[in-house]
Tab-separated table of N, CA, C and O in Angstrom:
chain	number	residue	atom	x	y	z
A	1	UNK	N	117.694	121.841	87.571
A	1	UNK	CA	116.558	121.680	86.675
A	1	UNK	C	116.716	122.684	85.536
A	1	UNK	O	117.098	123.814	85.742
A	2	UNK	N	116.370	122.268	84.364
A	2	UNK	CA	116.475	123.123	83.184
A	2	UNK	C	115.465	124.257	83.266
A	2	UNK	O	114.373	124.086	83.798
A	3	UNK	N	115.814	125.454	82.741
A	3	UNK	CA	114.873	126.574	82.758
A	3	UNK	C	113.562	126.202	82.075
A	3	UNK	O	113.552	125.563	81.028
A	4	UNK	N	112.453	126.576	82.697
A	4	UNK	CA	111.144	126.306	82.127
A	4	UNK	C	110.645	124.897	82.384
A	4	UNK	O	109.556	124.542	81.981
A	5	UNK	N	111.450	124.080	83.037
A	5	UNK	CA	111.083	122.690	83.316
A	5	UNK	C	110.331	122.622	84.645
A	5	UNK	O	110.785	123.164	85.635
A	6	UNK	N	109.186	121.966	84.667
A	6	UNK	CA	108.411	121.821	85.884
A	6	UNK	C	108.514	120.434	86.489
A	6	UNK	O	107.969	120.167	87.538
A	7	UNK	N	109.191	119.535	85.838
A	7	UNK	CA	109.194	118.148	86.266
A	7	UNK	C	110.540	117.512	85.964
A	7	UNK	O	111.119	117.740	84.915
A	8	UNK	N	111.032	116.723	86.921
A	8	UNK	CA	112.244	115.954	86.684
A	8	UNK	C	111.931	114.499	86.926
A	8	UNK	O	111.343	114.142	87.945
A	9	UNK	N	112.300	113.669	85.992
A	9	UNK	CA	112.063	112.238	86.081
A	9	UNK	C	113.336	111.530	85.659
A	9	UNK	O	113.982	111.929	84.690
A	10	UNK	N	113.667	110.476	86.364
A	10	UNK	CA	114.770	109.626	85.950
A	10	UNK	C	114.315	108.177	86.100
A	10	UNK	O	113.667	107.825	87.083
A	11	UNK	N	114.596	107.399	85.094
A	11	UNK	CA	114.339	105.964	85.139
A	11	UNK	C	115.706	105.310	85.010
A	11	UNK	O	116.434	105.570	84.052
A	12	UNK	N	116.046	104.484	85.989
A	12	UNK	CA	117.375	103.897	85.991
A	12	UNK	C	117.350	102.521	86.643
A	12	UNK	O	116.348	102.115	87.214
A	13	UNK	N	118.459	101.837	86.556
A	13	UNK	CA	118.601	100.533	87.208
A	13	UNK	C	119.169	100.749	88.605
A	13	UNK	O	119.728	101.809	88.916
A	14	UNK	N	119.061	99.742	89.438
A	14	UNK	CA	119.641	99.838	90.781
A	14	UNK	C	121.157	100.005	90.725
A	14	UNK	O	121.732	100.765	91.498
A	15	UNK	N	121.811	99.359	89.790
A	15	UNK	CA	123.264	99.462	89.671
A	15	UNK	C	123.685	100.884	89.317
A	15	UNK	O	124.582	101.451	89.939
A	16	UNK	N	123.036	101.470	88.334
A	16	UNK	CA	123.353	102.843	87.947
A	16	UNK	C	122.983	103.805	89.071
A	16	UNK	O	123.718	104.745	89.363
A	17	UNK	N	121.871	103.551	89.720
A	17	UNK	CA	121.448	104.391	90.840
A	17	UNK	C	122.537	104.426	91.905
A	17	UNK	O	122.923	105.486	92.388
A	18	UNK	N	123.038	103.252	92.281
A	18	UNK	CA	124.082	103.177	93.311
A	18	UNK	C	125.336	103.906	92.848
A	18	UNK	O	125.936	104.664	93.607
A	19	UNK	N	125.711	103.704	91.589
A	19	UNK	CA	126.920	104.321	91.052
A	19	UNK	C	126.795	105.842	90.976
A	19	UNK	O	127.760	106.560	91.233
A	20	UNK	N	125.611	106.358	90.636
A	20	UNK	CA	125.417	107.791	90.417
A	20	UNK	C	124.693	108.488	91.567
A	20	UNK	O	124.113	109.557	91.380
A	21	UNK	N	124.729	107.908	92.761
A	21	UNK	CA	123.997	108.464	93.904
A	21	UNK	C	124.348	109.924	94.161
A	21	UNK	O	123.457	110.743	94.387
A	22	UNK	N	125.612	110.278	94.118
A	22	UNK	CA	125.993	111.669	94.398
A	22	UNK	C	125.335	112.637	93.418
A	22	UNK	O	124.817	113.675	93.810
A	23	UNK	N	125.340	112.289	92.139
A	23	UNK	CA	124.701	113.154	91.132
A	23	UNK	C	123.193	113.209	91.340
A	23	UNK	O	122.576	114.274	91.224
A	24	UNK	N	122.595	112.073	91.644
A	24	UNK	CA	121.148	112.041	91.857
A	24	UNK	C	120.750	112.835	93.093
A	24	UNK	O	119.664	113.412	93.147
A	25	UNK	N	121.620	112.896	94.074
A	25	UNK	CA	121.310	113.651	95.284
A	25	UNK	C	121.493	115.157	95.108
A	25	UNK	O	121.235	115.925	96.031
A	26	UNK	N	121.929	115.583	93.934
A	26	UNK	CA	121.967	117.021	93.643
A	26	UNK	C	120.552	117.567	93.463
A	26	UNK	O	120.345	118.773	93.476
A	27	UNK	N	119.595	116.669	93.271
A	27	UNK	CA	118.193	117.044	93.072
A	27	UNK	C	117.422	116.693	94.337
A	27	UNK	O	117.658	115.649	94.936
A	28	UNK	N	116.516	117.558	94.768
A	28	UNK	CA	115.610	117.238	95.875
A	28	UNK	C	114.381	116.587	95.262
A	28	UNK	O	113.488	117.264	94.764
A	29	UNK	N	114.352	115.277	95.262
A	29	UNK	CA	113.271	114.525	94.649
A	29	UNK	C	112.022	114.590	95.505
A	29	UNK	O	112.086	114.526	96.724
A	30	UNK	N	110.892	114.692	94.871
A	30	UNK	CA	109.615	114.646	95.573
A	30	UNK	C	109.228	113.197	95.850
A	30	UNK	O	108.697	112.872	96.904
A	31	UNK	N	109.539	112.302	94.902
A	31	UNK	CA	109.099	110.910	95.000
A	31	UNK	C	110.113	109.984	94.358
A	31	UNK	O	110.615	110.264	93.273
A	32	UNK	N	110.392	108.891	95.043
A	32	UNK	CA	111.187	107.808	94.471
A	32	UNK	C	110.293	106.576	94.446
A	32	UNK	O	109.686	106.220	95.460
A	33	UNK	N	110.197	105.940	93.294
A	33	UNK	CA	109.449	104.687	93.162
A	33	UNK	C	110.470	103.597	92.862
A	33	UNK	O	111.183	103.676	91.864
A	34	UNK	N	110.536	102.615	93.738
A	34	UNK	CA	111.476	101.501	93.556
A	34	UNK	C	110.699	100.264	93.125
A	34	UNK	O	109.949	99.693	93.916
A	35	UNK	N	110.864	99.880	91.867
A	35	UNK	CA	110.230	98.662	91.370
A	35	UNK	C	111.104	97.474	91.780
A	35	UNK	O	112.312	97.618	91.954
A	36	UNK	N	110.483	96.317	91.932
A	36	UNK	CA	111.205	95.117	92.379
A	36	UNK	C	111.955	95.419	93.679
A	36	UNK	O	113.117	95.059	93.862
A	37	UNK	N	111.273	96.105	94.593
A	37	UNK	CA	111.894	96.588	95.828
A	37	UNK	C	112.311	95.478	96.782
A	37	UNK	O	112.995	95.746	97.767
A	38	UNK	N	111.963	94.245	96.491
A	38	UNK	CA	112.412	93.149	97.343
A	38	UNK	C	113.931	93.005	97.325
A	38	UNK	O	114.482	92.297	98.154
A	39	UNK	N	114.614	93.702	96.413
A	39	UNK	CA	116.081	93.699	96.454
A	39	UNK	C	116.593	94.403	97.712
A	39	UNK	O	117.752	94.245	98.073
A	40	UNK	N	115.724	95.155	98.374
A	40	UNK	CA	116.099	95.850	99.612
A	40	UNK	C	115.927	94.913	100.807
A	40	UNK	O	115.230	95.204	101.750
A	41	UNK	N	116.577	93.789	100.771
A	41	UNK	CA	116.339	92.784	101.800
A	41	UNK	C	117.317	92.842	102.966
A	41	UNK	O	117.119	92.172	103.950
A	42	UNK	N	118.359	93.614	102.838
A	42	UNK	CA	119.331	93.710	103.925
A	42	UNK	C	119.813	95.143	104.063
A	42	UNK	O	120.188	95.769	103.073
A	43	UNK	N	119.848	95.653	105.297
A	43	UNK	CA	120.324	97.031	105.480
A	43	UNK	C	121.810	97.188	105.164
A	43	UNK	O	122.298	98.298	105.026
A	44	UNK	N	122.524	96.096	105.006
A	44	UNK	CA	123.970	96.148	104.770
A	44	UNK	C	124.360	96.201	103.298
A	44	UNK	O	125.498	96.503	102.981
A	45	UNK	N	123.426	95.890	102.386
A	45	UNK	CA	123.805	95.866	100.976
A	45	UNK	C	124.024	97.285	100.450
A	45	UNK	O	123.418	98.245	100.931
A	46	UNK	N	124.874	97.380	99.460
A	46	UNK	CA	125.209	98.691	98.887
A	46	UNK	C	123.976	99.365	98.295
A	46	UNK	O	123.802	100.583	98.439
A	47	UNK	N	123.115	98.599	97.632
A	47	UNK	CA	121.948	99.217	97.010
A	47	UNK	C	120.969	99.723	98.063
A	47	UNK	O	120.396	100.803	97.916
A	48	UNK	N	120.789	98.983	99.141
A	48	UNK	CA	119.900	99.448	100.209
A	48	UNK	C	120.453	100.718	100.842
A	48	UNK	O	119.712	101.681	101.058
A	49	UNK	N	121.741	100.735	101.110
A	49	UNK	CA	122.354	101.946	101.691
A	49	UNK	C	122.210	103.138	100.744
A	49	UNK	O	121.911	104.247	101.175
A	50	UNK	N	122.400	102.905	99.447
A	50	UNK	CA	122.264	103.990	98.467
A	50	UNK	C	120.828	104.494	98.422
A	50	UNK	O	120.583	105.707	98.434
A	51	UNK	N	119.860	103.594	98.371
A	51	UNK	CA	118.459	104.024	98.316
A	51	UNK	C	118.029	104.734	99.589
A	51	UNK	O	117.206	105.640	99.550
A	52	UNK	N	118.584	104.340	100.739
A	52	UNK	CA	118.250	105.023	101.987
A	52	UNK	C	118.883	106.413	102.034
A	52	UNK	O	118.403	107.285	102.745
A	53	UNK	N	119.958	106.606	101.286
A	53	UNK	CA	120.674	107.879	101.313
A	53	UNK	C	120.084	108.931	100.379
A	53	UNK	O	120.449	110.103	100.457
A	54	UNK	N	119.182	108.536	99.499
A	54	UNK	CA	118.637	109.495	98.532
A	54	UNK	C	117.739	110.506	99.236
A	54	UNK	O	116.993	110.157	100.136
A	55	UNK	N	117.855	111.754	98.834
A	55	UNK	CA	117.035	112.819	99.406
A	55	UNK	C	115.684	112.838	98.689
A	55	UNK	O	115.625	113.158	97.505
A	56	UNK	N	114.633	112.502	99.402
A	56	UNK	CA	113.302	112.507	98.820
A	56	UNK	C	112.258	112.696	99.904
A	56	UNK	O	112.484	112.334	101.059
A	57	UNK	N	111.152	113.253	99.526
A	57	UNK	CA	110.062	113.469	100.474
A	57	UNK	C	109.189	112.226	100.622
A	57	UNK	O	108.730	111.902	101.698
A	58	UNK	N	108.972	111.499	99.511
A	58	UNK	CA	108.090	110.330	99.522
A	58	UNK	C	108.775	109.143	98.865
A	58	UNK	O	109.557	109.318	97.933
A	59	UNK	N	108.419	107.948	99.334
A	59	UNK	CA	108.980	106.715	98.772
A	59	UNK	C	107.867	105.701	98.576
A	59	UNK	O	107.024	105.525	99.446
A	60	UNK	N	107.909	105.033	97.436
A	60	UNK	CA	106.967	103.958	97.158
A	60	UNK	C	107.779	102.744	96.754
A	60	UNK	O	108.653	102.830	95.880
A	61	UNK	N	107.481	101.619	97.383
A	61	UNK	CA	108.158	100.363	97.069
A	61	UNK	C	107.161	99.427	96.395
A	61	UNK	O	106.084	99.187	96.926
A	62	UNK	N	107.523	98.926	95.230
A	62	UNK	CA	106.690	97.974	94.502
A	62	UNK	C	107.373	96.616	94.531
A	62	UNK	O	108.538	96.498	94.142
A	63	UNK	N	106.666	95.609	95.002
A	63	UNK	CA	107.229	94.267	95.041
A	63	UNK	C	106.118	93.238	95.101
A	63	UNK	O	105.046	93.514	95.631
A	64	UNK	N	106.392	92.085	94.589
A	64	UNK	CA	105.433	90.990	94.680
A	64	UNK	C	105.771	90.035	95.800
A	64	UNK	O	105.016	89.140	96.122
A	65	UNK	N	106.937	90.230	96.429
A	65	UNK	CA	107.399	89.314	97.468
A	65	UNK	C	107.903	90.090	98.675
A	65	UNK	O	109.067	90.005	99.033
A	66	UNK	N	107.025	90.810	99.320
A	66	UNK	CA	107.454	91.660	100.443
A	66	UNK	C	108.071	90.872	101.579
A	66	UNK	O	109.003	91.327	102.223
A	67	UNK	N	107.561	89.705	101.870
A	67	UNK	CA	108.110	88.936	102.977
A	67	UNK	C	108.395	87.521	102.524
A	67	UNK	O	107.820	86.562	103.003
A	68	UNK	N	109.302	87.400	101.609
A	68	UNK	CA	109.587	86.080	101.052
A	68	UNK	C	110.313	85.185	102.040
A	68	UNK	O	110.061	83.995	102.094
A	69	UNK	N	111.218	85.745	102.825
A	69	UNK	CA	112.072	84.883	103.636
A	69	UNK	C	112.103	85.198	105.127
A	69	UNK	O	112.281	84.290	105.919
A	70	UNK	N	111.988	86.449	105.520
A	70	UNK	CA	112.164	86.739	106.942
A	70	UNK	C	111.544	88.075	107.338
A	70	UNK	O	111.286	88.930	106.495
A	71	UNK	N	111.347	88.211	108.637
A	71	UNK	CA	110.867	89.481	109.167
A	71	UNK	C	111.930	90.564	109.009
A	71	UNK	O	111.601	91.733	108.851
A	72	UNK	N	113.196	90.186	109.022
A	72	UNK	CA	114.272	91.158	108.820
A	72	UNK	C	114.159	91.790	107.438
A	72	UNK	O	114.320	92.994	107.275
A	73	UNK	N	113.854	90.960	106.432
A	73	UNK	CA	113.676	91.482	105.081
A	73	UNK	C	112.463	92.390	104.998
A	73	UNK	O	112.504	93.437	104.343
A	74	UNK	N	111.381	92.009	105.658
A	74	UNK	CA	110.184	92.845	105.676
A	74	UNK	C	110.487	94.181	106.336
A	74	UNK	O	110.133	95.234	105.818
A	75	UNK	N	111.169	94.150	107.479
A	75	UNK	CA	111.526	95.389	108.172
A	75	UNK	C	112.368	96.286	107.264
A	75	UNK	O	112.129	97.492	107.170
A	76	UNK	N	113.343	95.701	106.582
A	76	UNK	CA	114.242	96.486	105.732
A	76	UNK	C	113.459	97.200	104.629
A	76	UNK	O	113.673	98.383	104.372
A	77	UNK	N	112.547	96.490	104.006
A	77	UNK	CA	111.722	97.079	102.953
A	77	UNK	C	110.833	98.192	103.505
A	77	UNK	O	110.772	99.295	102.956
A	78	UNK	N	110.173	97.926	104.632
A	78	UNK	CA	109.294	98.929	105.234
A	78	UNK	C	110.079	100.128	105.747
A	78	UNK	O	109.626	101.263	105.643
A	79	UNK	N	111.262	99.879	106.293
A	79	UNK	CA	112.069	100.984	106.815
A	79	UNK	C	112.573	101.882	105.693
A	79	UNK	O	112.780	103.067	105.893
A	80	UNK	N	112.770	101.329	104.503
A	80	UNK	CA	113.136	102.197	103.384
A	80	UNK	C	111.955	103.077	103.001
A	80	UNK	O	112.101	104.278	102.810
A	81	UNK	N	110.777	102.466	102.916
A	81	UNK	CA	109.598	103.214	102.478
A	81	UNK	C	109.144	104.226	103.523
A	81	UNK	O	108.734	105.332	103.189
A	82	UNK	N	109.212	103.870	104.796
A	82	UNK	CA	108.775	104.724	105.905
A	82	UNK	C	109.813	104.684	107.004
A	82	UNK	O	109.626	103.986	108.007
A	83	UNK	N	110.927	105.400	106.829
A	83	UNK	CA	112.032	105.320	107.783
A	83	UNK	C	111.573	105.543	109.226
A	83	UNK	O	110.894	106.517	109.535
A	84	UNK	N	111.911	104.574	110.069
A	84	UNK	CA	111.654	104.697	111.502
A	84	UNK	C	110.257	104.350	111.963
A	84	UNK	O	110.019	104.260	113.162
A	85	UNK	N	109.313	104.137	111.066
A	85	UNK	CA	107.923	103.929	111.478
A	85	UNK	C	107.764	102.673	112.328
A	85	UNK	O	106.895	102.627	113.187
A	86	UNK	N	108.604	101.680	112.124
A	86	UNK	CA	108.511	100.447	112.907
A	86	UNK	C	109.709	100.258	113.823
A	86	UNK	O	109.972	99.156	114.290
A	87	UNK	N	110.428	101.332	114.106
A	87	UNK	CA	111.568	101.252	115.021
A	87	UNK	C	112.790	100.627	114.374
A	87	UNK	O	112.910	100.559	113.156
A	88	UNK	N	113.677	100.137	115.229
A	88	UNK	CA	114.912	99.518	114.755
A	88	UNK	C	114.648	98.086	114.311
A	88	UNK	O	113.625	97.492	114.661
A	89	UNK	N	115.592	97.520	113.589
A	89	UNK	CA	115.461	96.128	113.153
A	89	UNK	C	115.376	95.197	114.355
A	89	UNK	O	114.546	94.282	114.391
A	90	UNK	N	116.223	95.437	115.352
A	90	UNK	CA	116.212	94.580	116.549
A	90	UNK	C	114.897	94.720	117.314
A	90	UNK	O	114.317	93.727	117.765
A	91	UNK	N	114.407	95.936	117.438
A	91	UNK	CA	113.133	96.157	118.121
A	91	UNK	C	111.969	95.531	117.369
A	91	UNK	O	111.052	94.965	117.973
A	92	UNK	N	111.998	95.613	116.048
A	92	UNK	CA	110.962	95.013	115.213
A	92	UNK	C	110.971	93.493	115.384
A	92	UNK	O	109.917	92.866	115.522
A	93	UNK	N	112.154	92.912	115.404
A	93	UNK	CA	112.271	91.461	115.586
A	93	UNK	C	111.733	91.044	116.954
A	93	UNK	O	111.000	90.059	117.059
A	94	UNK	N	112.095	91.797	117.993
A	94	UNK	CA	111.595	91.470	119.345
A	94	UNK	C	110.086	91.618	119.438
A	94	UNK	O	109.406	90.780	120.008
A	95	UNK	N	109.567	92.707	118.898
A	95	UNK	CA	108.138	93.011	119.035
A	95	UNK	C	107.264	92.116	118.160
A	95	UNK	O	106.193	91.690	118.591
A	96	UNK	N	107.703	91.879	116.931
A	96	UNK	CA	106.853	91.174	115.974
A	96	UNK	C	107.431	89.828	115.532
A	96	UNK	O	106.740	88.811	115.593
A	97	UNK	N	108.647	89.821	115.043
A	97	UNK	CA	109.215	88.607	114.460
A	97	UNK	C	109.260	87.433	115.412
A	97	UNK	O	108.733	86.357	115.101
A	98	UNK	N	109.888	87.621	116.563
A	98	UNK	CA	110.055	86.505	117.509
A	98	UNK	C	108.715	85.945	117.995
A	98	UNK	O	108.502	84.728	117.947
A	99	UNK	N	107.775	86.787	118.456
A	99	UNK	CA	106.504	86.218	118.919
A	99	UNK	C	105.690	85.535	117.819
A	99	UNK	O	105.078	84.492	118.061
A	100	UNK	N	105.718	86.094	116.604
A	100	UNK	CA	104.954	85.488	115.512
A	100	UNK	C	105.571	84.150	115.121
A	100	UNK	O	104.867	83.156	114.941
A	101	UNK	N	106.905	84.097	115.010
A	101	UNK	CA	107.573	82.837	114.680
A	101	UNK	C	107.372	81.808	115.781
A	101	UNK	O	107.116	80.632	115.498
A	102	UNK	N	107.468	82.235	117.027
A	102	UNK	CA	107.288	81.329	118.163
A	102	UNK	C	105.888	80.713	118.141
A	102	UNK	O	105.712	79.523	118.418
A	103	UNK	N	104.889	81.511	117.824
A	103	UNK	CA	103.501	81.039	117.793
A	103	UNK	C	103.279	79.984	116.714
A	103	UNK	O	102.343	79.196	116.807
A	104	UNK	N	104.134	79.953	115.711
A	104	UNK	CA	103.983	79.001	114.615
A	104	UNK	C	104.674	77.668	114.883
A	104	UNK	O	104.515	76.721	114.119
A	105	UNK	N	105.424	77.591	115.966
A	105	UNK	CA	106.143	76.358	116.289
A	105	UNK	C	105.179	75.280	116.765
A	105	UNK	O	104.165	75.574	117.417
A	106	UNK	N	105.491	74.042	116.467
A	106	UNK	CA	104.654	72.918	116.898
A	106	UNK	C	104.559	72.841	118.422
A	106	UNK	O	103.578	72.353	118.955
A	107	UNK	N	105.576	73.341	119.106
A	107	UNK	CA	105.631	73.247	120.566
A	107	UNK	C	105.103	74.506	121.262
A	107	UNK	O	105.228	74.630	122.476
A	108	UNK	N	104.521	75.425	120.522
A	108	UNK	CA	104.042	76.691	121.099
A	108	UNK	C	102.936	76.434	122.126
A	108	UNK	O	102.057	75.601	121.920
A	109	UNK	N	103.014	77.186	123.223
A	109	UNK	CA	101.964	77.115	124.232
A	109	UNK	C	100.782	77.968	123.772
A	109	UNK	O	100.910	78.776	122.845
A	110	UNK	N	99.660	77.824	124.444
A	110	UNK	CA	98.489	78.650	124.115
A	110	UNK	C	98.800	80.132	124.302
A	110	UNK	O	98.349	80.964	123.511
A	111	UNK	N	99.571	80.459	125.332
A	111	UNK	CA	99.949	81.862	125.575
A	111	UNK	C	100.821	82.391	124.432
A	111	UNK	O	100.658	83.527	123.988
A	112	UNK	N	101.777	81.582	123.963
A	112	UNK	CA	102.643	81.994	122.862
A	112	UNK	C	101.850	82.154	121.565
A	112	UNK	O	102.087	83.093	120.797
A	113	UNK	N	100.899	81.283	121.348
A	113	UNK	CA	100.043	81.384	120.164
A	113	UNK	C	99.208	82.654	120.220
A	113	UNK	O	99.102	83.384	119.233
A	114	UNK	N	98.641	82.941	121.378
A	114	UNK	CA	97.826	84.149	121.543
A	114	UNK	C	98.666	85.413	121.349
A	114	UNK	O	98.252	86.344	120.650
A	115	UNK	N	99.855	85.446	121.962
A	115	UNK	CA	100.731	86.615	121.802
A	115	UNK	C	101.136	86.779	120.340
A	115	UNK	O	101.115	87.900	119.805
A	116	UNK	N	101.493	85.689	119.684
A	116	UNK	CA	101.857	85.754	118.268
A	116	UNK	C	100.720	86.290	117.419
A	116	UNK	O	100.927	87.114	116.531
A	117	UNK	N	99.512	85.832	117.705
A	117	UNK	CA	98.338	86.312	116.970
A	117	UNK	C	98.108	87.807	117.226
A	117	UNK	O	97.827	88.570	116.288
A	118	UNK	N	98.235	88.232	118.473
A	118	UNK	CA	98.068	89.648	118.802
A	118	UNK	C	99.090	90.507	118.067
A	118	UNK	O	98.750	91.564	117.515
A	119	UNK	N	100.355	90.061	118.059
A	119	UNK	CA	101.411	90.839	117.391
A	119	UNK	C	101.211	90.844	115.876
A	119	UNK	O	101.472	91.849	115.214
A	120	UNK	N	100.740	89.738	115.332
A	120	UNK	CA	100.455	89.688	113.900
A	120	UNK	C	99.360	90.692	113.548
A	120	UNK	O	99.480	91.438	112.571
A	121	UNK	N	98.310	90.751	114.341
A	121	UNK	CA	97.219	91.696	114.097
A	121	UNK	C	97.700	93.138	114.264
A	121	UNK	O	97.323	94.025	113.495
A	122	UNK	N	98.546	93.382	115.255
A	122	UNK	CA	99.115	94.720	115.465
A	122	UNK	C	99.949	95.147	114.259
A	122	UNK	O	99.847	96.280	113.784
A	123	UNK	N	100.768	94.230	113.755
A	123	UNK	CA	101.601	94.534	112.587
A	123	UNK	C	100.731	94.821	111.365
A	123	UNK	O	100.980	95.780	110.638
A	124	UNK	N	99.701	94.037	111.181
A	124	UNK	CA	98.780	94.265	110.060
A	124	UNK	C	98.138	95.640	110.177
A	124	UNK	O	98.051	96.377	109.197
A	125	UNK	N	97.694	96.016	111.379
A	125	UNK	CA	97.080	97.341	111.588
A	125	UNK	C	98.073	98.459	111.296
A	125	UNK	O	97.721	99.474	110.696
A	126	UNK	N	99.319	98.294	111.723
A	126	UNK	CA	100.340	99.325	111.486
A	126	UNK	C	100.649	99.474	109.995
A	126	UNK	O	100.886	100.575	109.519
A	127	UNK	N	100.644	98.363	109.280
A	127	UNK	CA	100.996	98.393	107.867
A	127	UNK	C	99.818	98.763	106.972
A	127	UNK	O	100.018	99.291	105.882
A	128	UNK	N	98.620	98.514	107.419
A	128	UNK	CA	97.434	98.665	106.577
A	128	UNK	C	97.304	100.020	105.873
A	128	UNK	O	96.994	100.054	104.687
A	129	UNK	N	97.557	101.140	106.548
A	129	UNK	CA	97.408	102.421	105.834
A	129	UNK	C	98.432	102.624	104.713
A	129	UNK	O	98.268	103.470	103.867
A	130	UNK	N	99.501	101.838	104.719
A	130	UNK	CA	100.597	102.054	103.779
A	130	UNK	C	100.799	100.917	102.814
A	130	UNK	O	101.647	100.994	101.945
A	131	UNK	N	100.081	99.831	102.957
A	131	UNK	CA	100.354	98.597	102.238
A	131	UNK	C	99.158	98.240	101.373
A	131	UNK	O	98.063	98.074	101.869
A	132	UNK	N	99.378	98.123	100.085
A	132	UNK	CA	98.322	97.761	99.155
A	132	UNK	C	98.655	96.413	98.557
A	132	UNK	O	99.691	96.254	97.910
A	133	UNK	N	97.813	95.426	98.799
A	133	UNK	CA	98.029	94.087	98.241
A	133	UNK	C	97.078	93.867	97.079
A	133	UNK	O	95.906	94.192	97.160
A	134	UNK	N	97.589	93.301	96.030
A	134	UNK	CA	96.772	92.964	94.859
A	134	UNK	C	96.969	91.518	94.529
A	134	UNK	O	97.995	90.968	94.628
């Protein structure tokens, strides 16, 4: 940080962020805000790995399509914003994804529908303190 400077801000693209990760990690960031965060849809992509590797105390993800395609994508986005809060991807899928998807099937039993509803409500409660919908 420059002498006399109380604040560091960088505005960049995901591509530049990934390319310059080592330089960006020379700073201990207080906050990272990721706009269009739905690009964090897979833990295997280079940009997701780069964003997970950044040293920061707080993370905010801004997106209009948090769960566009799958629970795996939702988990990936939430795990970036709050690492570990919902467990592993496989555990999240077992606990929430599978029962909720099963409950939506035309052939779902009453028990499967009830379990899916319970898990959906549990997921909503877990996300509510951290999730702002507009």
